[in-house]
């Protein structure tokens, strides 16, 4: 039913995004792909928060899934290419830790919103997902392109 489609659309989008990221990274560079991914994630969060029907919600989740797939493929690549050789493992591990921490914070935030009892709380839960992607977008503007990609 629709419940399964809502959940699986994000996963399907992530698979497509991860596969597409290889070619996109070669064409646009790691930073460009991450900027595109964060913009895509922000747009998907807005679509989900504004959804008036289940089909629009599924589309928004698929867009977010594309961004998750792109970021899951590109972030470790970008970090490892920017990091000094001795720090690569630690930086990549820290990335994974902060992803998990972000999920915990998001879950806690959703619990607080749900406890509030607002019938539109689900819109806040989905729309607030744009906050970390906007922060990442702005942070990426201050970072260089990957030296490995620039040498190509």
PDB file of C-alpha atoms in Angstrom:
ATOM      1  CA  UNK A   1       0.000   0.000   0.000  1.00  0.00           C
ATOM      2  CA  UNK A   2       0.868   3.613   0.338  1.00  0.00           C
ATOM      3  CA  UNK A   3       2.668   3.176   3.649  1.00  0.00           C
ATOM      4  CA  UNK A   4       5.183   0.824   2.044  1.00  0.00           C
ATOM      5  CA  UNK A   5       5.628   3.193  -0.900  1.00  0.00           C
ATOM      6  CA  UNK A   6       6.289   6.132   1.420  1.00  0.00           C
ATOM      7  CA  UNK A   7       9.042   4.208   3.212  1.00  0.00           C
ATOM      8  CA  UNK A   8      10.582   2.450   0.201  1.00  0.00           C
ATOM      9  CA  UNK A   9      10.652   5.555  -2.022  1.00  0.00           C
ATOM     10  CA  UNK A  10      13.500   6.974   0.051  1.00  0.00           C
ATOM     11  CA  UNK A  11      15.471   3.751  -0.177  1.00  0.00           C
ATOM     12  CA  UNK A  12      14.887   3.483  -3.926  1.00  0.00           C
ATOM     13  CA  UNK A  13      15.967   7.089  -4.380  1.00  0.00           C
ATOM     14  CA  UNK A  14      19.116   6.444  -2.362  1.00  0.00           C
ATOM     15  CA  UNK A  15      20.064   3.506  -4.593  1.00  0.00           C
ATOM     16  CA  UNK A  16      19.594   5.611  -7.732  1.00  0.00           C
ATOM     17  CA  UNK A  17      21.491   8.540  -6.167  1.00  0.00           C
ATOM     18  CA  UNK A  18      24.440   6.372  -5.139  1.00  0.00           C
ATOM     19  CA  UNK A  19      24.736   4.871  -8.619  1.00  0.00           C
ATOM     20  CA  UNK A  20      24.352   8.258 -10.321  1.00  0.00           C
ATOM     21  CA  UNK A  21      26.952   9.833  -8.043  1.00  0.00           C
ATOM     22  CA  UNK A  22      29.838   8.083  -9.797  1.00  0.00           C
ATOM     23  CA  UNK A  23      29.228   9.815 -13.115  1.00  0.00           C
ATOM     24  CA  UNK A  24      28.212  13.077 -11.472  1.00  0.00           C
ATOM     25  CA  UNK A  25      31.427  13.155  -9.431  1.00  0.00           C
ATOM     26  CA  UNK A  26      33.463  12.769 -12.604  1.00  0.00           C
ATOM     27  CA  UNK A  27      31.574  15.563 -14.370  1.00  0.00           C
ATOM     28  CA  UNK A  28      30.852  18.077 -11.614  1.00  0.00           C
ATOM     29  CA  UNK A  29      33.520  17.367  -9.008  1.00  0.00           C
ATOM     30  CA  UNK A  30      32.984  16.233  -5.442  1.00  0.00           C
ATOM     31  CA  UNK A  31      32.095  19.663  -4.071  1.00  0.00           C
ATOM     32  CA  UNK A  32      29.676  20.345  -6.922  1.00  0.00           C
ATOM     33  CA  UNK A  33      27.909  17.032  -6.369  1.00  0.00           C
ATOM     34  CA  UNK A  34      27.615  17.653  -2.641  1.00  0.00           C
ATOM     35  CA  UNK A  35      26.206  21.135  -3.286  1.00  0.00           C
ATOM     36  CA  UNK A  36      23.697  19.615  -5.690  1.00  0.00           C
ATOM     37  CA  UNK A  37      22.854  16.902  -3.161  1.00  0.00           C
ATOM     38  CA  UNK A  38      22.257  19.364  -0.327  1.00  0.00           C
ATOM     39  CA  UNK A  39      20.048  21.509  -2.546  1.00  0.00           C
ATOM     40  CA  UNK A  40      18.142  18.387  -3.586  1.00  0.00           C
ATOM     41  CA  UNK A  41      17.719  17.318   0.051  1.00  0.00           C
ATOM     42  CA  UNK A  42      16.454  20.768   1.038  1.00  0.00           C
ATOM     43  CA  UNK A  43      13.979  20.759  -1.851  1.00  0.00           C
ATOM     44  CA  UNK A  44      12.788  17.257  -0.983  1.00  0.00           C
ATOM     45  CA  UNK A  45      12.239  18.263   2.651  1.00  0.00           C
ATOM     46  CA  UNK A  46      10.168  21.246   1.506  1.00  0.00           C
ATOM     47  CA  UNK A  47       8.091  19.032  -0.804  1.00  0.00           C
ATOM     48  CA  UNK A  48       7.442  16.577   2.045  1.00  0.00           C
ATOM     49  CA  UNK A  49       6.471  19.316   4.501  1.00  0.00           C
ATOM     50  CA  UNK A  50       4.077  20.907   1.997  1.00  0.00           C
ATOM     51  CA  UNK A  51       2.586  17.635   0.716  1.00  0.00           C
ATOM     52  CA  UNK A  52      -1.182  17.679   0.378  1.00  0.00           C
ATOM     53  CA  UNK A  53      -1.467  14.035  -0.631  1.00  0.00           C
ATOM     54  CA  UNK A  54       0.419  10.776  -0.342  1.00  0.00           C
ATOM     55  CA  UNK A  55       1.771  10.893  -3.907  1.00  0.00           C
ATOM     56  CA  UNK A  56       3.471  14.237  -3.251  1.00  0.00           C
ATOM     57  CA  UNK A  57       4.872  12.847   0.000  1.00  0.00           C
ATOM     58  CA  UNK A  58       6.306   9.872  -1.898  1.00  0.00           C
ATOM     59  CA  UNK A  59       7.865  12.209  -4.492  1.00  0.00           C
ATOM     60  CA  UNK A  60       9.442  14.303  -1.720  1.00  0.00           C
ATOM     61  CA  UNK A  61      10.840  11.215  -0.029  1.00  0.00           C
ATOM     62  CA  UNK A  62      12.260   9.951  -3.328  1.00  0.00           C
ATOM     63  CA  UNK A  63      13.982  13.324  -3.851  1.00  0.00           C
ATOM     64  CA  UNK A  64      15.455  13.134  -0.347  1.00  0.00           C
ATOM     65  CA  UNK A  65      16.532   9.563  -1.100  1.00  0.00           C
ATOM     66  CA  UNK A  66      18.406  10.706  -4.212  1.00  0.00           C
ATOM     67  CA  UNK A  67      20.264  13.231  -2.077  1.00  0.00           C
ATOM     68  CA  UNK A  68      21.057  10.626   0.591  1.00  0.00           C
ATOM     69  CA  UNK A  69      22.486   8.293  -2.047  1.00  0.00           C
ATOM     70  CA  UNK A  70      24.601  11.034  -3.602  1.00  0.00           C
ATOM     71  CA  UNK A  71      25.910  12.187  -0.215  1.00  0.00           C
ATOM     72  CA  UNK A  72      26.560   8.639   1.005  1.00  0.00           C
ATOM     73  CA  UNK A  73      28.730   8.010  -2.040  1.00  0.00           C
ATOM     74  CA  UNK A  74      30.426  11.386  -2.321  1.00  0.00           C
ATOM     75  CA  UNK A  75      31.048  12.555   1.266  1.00  0.00           C
ATOM     76  CA  UNK A  76      33.588   9.854   2.204  1.00  0.00           C
ATOM     77  CA  UNK A  77      35.299  10.291  -1.157  1.00  0.00           C
ATOM     78  CA  UNK A  78      35.539  14.064  -0.742  1.00  0.00           C
ATOM     79  CA  UNK A  79      36.724  13.819   2.857  1.00  0.00           C
ATOM     80  CA  UNK A  80      39.406  11.256   2.055  1.00  0.00           C
ATOM     81  CA  UNK A  81      40.692  13.325  -0.864  1.00  0.00           C
ATOM     82  CA  UNK A  82      40.897  16.500   1.241  1.00  0.00           C
ATOM     83  CA  UNK A  83      42.340  14.928   4.400  1.00  0.00           C
ATOM     84  CA  UNK A  84      46.037  14.452   5.052  1.00  0.00           C
ATOM     85  CA  UNK A  85      47.034  10.816   4.655  1.00  0.00           C
ATOM     86  CA  UNK A  86      47.525  10.248   8.397  1.00  0.00           C
ATOM     87  CA  UNK A  87      44.052  11.612   9.247  1.00  0.00           C
ATOM     88  CA  UNK A  88      41.939   9.939   6.549  1.00  0.00           C
ATOM     89  CA  UNK A  89      40.716   7.010   8.621  1.00  0.00           C
ATOM     90  CA  UNK A  90      39.846   9.161  11.608  1.00  0.00           C
ATOM     91  CA  UNK A  91      38.037  11.740   9.522  1.00  0.00           C
ATOM     92  CA  UNK A  92      36.026   9.089   7.698  1.00  0.00           C
ATOM     93  CA  UNK A  93      35.152   7.426  11.025  1.00  0.00           C
ATOM     94  CA  UNK A  94      34.128  10.798  12.482  1.00  0.00           C
ATOM     95  CA  UNK A  95      31.843  11.299   9.482  1.00  0.00           C
ATOM     96  CA  UNK A  96      30.069   8.031  10.298  1.00  0.00           C
ATOM     97  CA  UNK A  97      29.785   8.915  13.987  1.00  0.00           C
ATOM     98  CA  UNK A  98      28.261  12.303  13.182  1.00  0.00           C
ATOM     99  CA  UNK A  99      25.778  10.732  10.760  1.00  0.00           C
ATOM    100  CA  UNK A 100      24.581   8.468  13.585  1.00  0.00           C
ATOM    101  CA  UNK A 101      24.544  11.382  16.040  1.00  0.00           C
ATOM    102  CA  UNK A 102      22.461  13.380  13.577  1.00  0.00           C
ATOM    103  CA  UNK A 103      19.954  10.540  13.379  1.00  0.00           C
ATOM    104  CA  UNK A 104      19.698  10.450  17.164  1.00  0.00           C
ATOM    105  CA  UNK A 105      19.174  14.225  17.313  1.00  0.00           C
ATOM    106  CA  UNK A 106      16.553  14.024  14.558  1.00  0.00           C
ATOM    107  CA  UNK A 107      14.712  11.243  16.395  1.00  0.00           C
ATOM    108  CA  UNK A 108      14.772  13.211  19.639  1.00  0.00           C
ATOM    109  CA  UNK A 109      13.499  16.300  17.873  1.00  0.00           C
ATOM    110  CA  UNK A 110      10.664  14.300  16.311  1.00  0.00           C
ATOM    111  CA  UNK A 111       9.748  12.904  19.733  1.00  0.00           C
ATOM    112  CA  UNK A 112       9.528  16.425  21.138  1.00  0.00           C
ATOM    113  CA  UNK A 113       7.370  17.553  18.226  1.00  0.00           C
ATOM    114  CA  UNK A 114       5.104  14.507  18.544  1.00  0.00           C
ATOM    115  CA  UNK A 115       4.761  15.085  22.298  1.00  0.00           C
ATOM    116  CA  UNK A 116       3.533  18.613  21.562  1.00  0.00           C
ATOM    117  CA  UNK A 117       0.338  17.161  20.067  1.00  0.00           C
ATOM    118  CA  UNK A 118       0.156  19.499  17.077  1.00  0.00           C
ATOM    119  CA  UNK A 119      -1.783  17.765  14.258  1.00  0.00           C
ATOM    120  CA  UNK A 120       0.599  19.363  11.737  1.00  0.00           C
ATOM    121  CA  UNK A 121       3.627  18.170  13.704  1.00  0.00           C
ATOM    122  CA  UNK A 122       4.546  15.685  10.992  1.00  0.00           C
ATOM    123  CA  UNK A 123       5.079  18.617   8.620  1.00  0.00           C
ATOM    124  CA  UNK A 124       7.560  20.118  11.071  1.00  0.00           C
ATOM    125  CA  UNK A 125       9.306  16.763  11.427  1.00  0.00           C
ATOM    126  CA  UNK A 126       9.792  16.445   7.680  1.00  0.00           C
ATOM    127  CA  UNK A 127      10.466  20.116   6.957  1.00  0.00           C
ATOM    128  CA  UNK A 128      13.102  20.535   9.664  1.00  0.00           C
ATOM    129  CA  UNK A 129      15.210  18.010   7.767  1.00  0.00           C
ATOM    130  CA  UNK A 130      16.163  20.971   5.579  1.00  0.00           C
ATOM    131  CA  UNK A 131      18.094  22.639   8.427  1.00  0.00           C
ATOM    132  CA  UNK A 132      21.185  20.371   8.374  1.00  0.00           C
ATOM    133  CA  UNK A 133      21.230  20.306   4.574  1.00  0.00           C
ATOM    134  CA  UNK A 134      21.172  24.118   4.443  1.00  0.00           C
ATOM    135  CA  UNK A 135      24.000  24.204   7.002  1.00  0.00           C
ATOM    136  CA  UNK A 136      25.996  21.726   4.931  1.00  0.00           C
ATOM    137  CA  UNK A 137      25.373  23.734   1.749  1.00  0.00           C
ATOM    138  CA  UNK A 138      26.638  26.923   3.403  1.00  0.00           C
ATOM    139  CA  UNK A 139      29.648  25.117   4.884  1.00  0.00           C
ATOM    140  CA  UNK A 140      30.559  23.631   1.512  1.00  0.00           C
ATOM    141  CA  UNK A 141      30.724  27.119   0.013  1.00  0.00           C
ATOM    142  CA  UNK A 142      33.762  27.742   2.248  1.00  0.00           C
ATOM    143  CA  UNK A 143      35.594  24.554   1.224  1.00  0.00           C
ATOM    144  CA  UNK A 144      37.803  23.898  -1.805  1.00  0.00           C
ATOM    145  CA  UNK A 145      37.170  21.388  -4.548  1.00  0.00           C
ATOM    146  CA  UNK A 146      38.907  18.065  -4.110  1.00  0.00           C
ATOM    147  CA  UNK A 147      42.566  18.297  -5.187  1.00  0.00           C
ATOM    148  CA  UNK A 148      42.334  14.807  -6.723  1.00  0.00           C
ATOM    149  CA  UNK A 149      39.435  15.897  -8.936  1.00  0.00           C
ATOM    150  CA  UNK A 150      41.182  19.150  -9.918  1.00  0.00           C
ATOM    151  CA  UNK A 151      44.274  17.241 -11.065  1.00  0.00           C
ATOM    152  CA  UNK A 152      42.245  15.223 -13.588  1.00  0.00           C
TER     153      UNK A 152
END
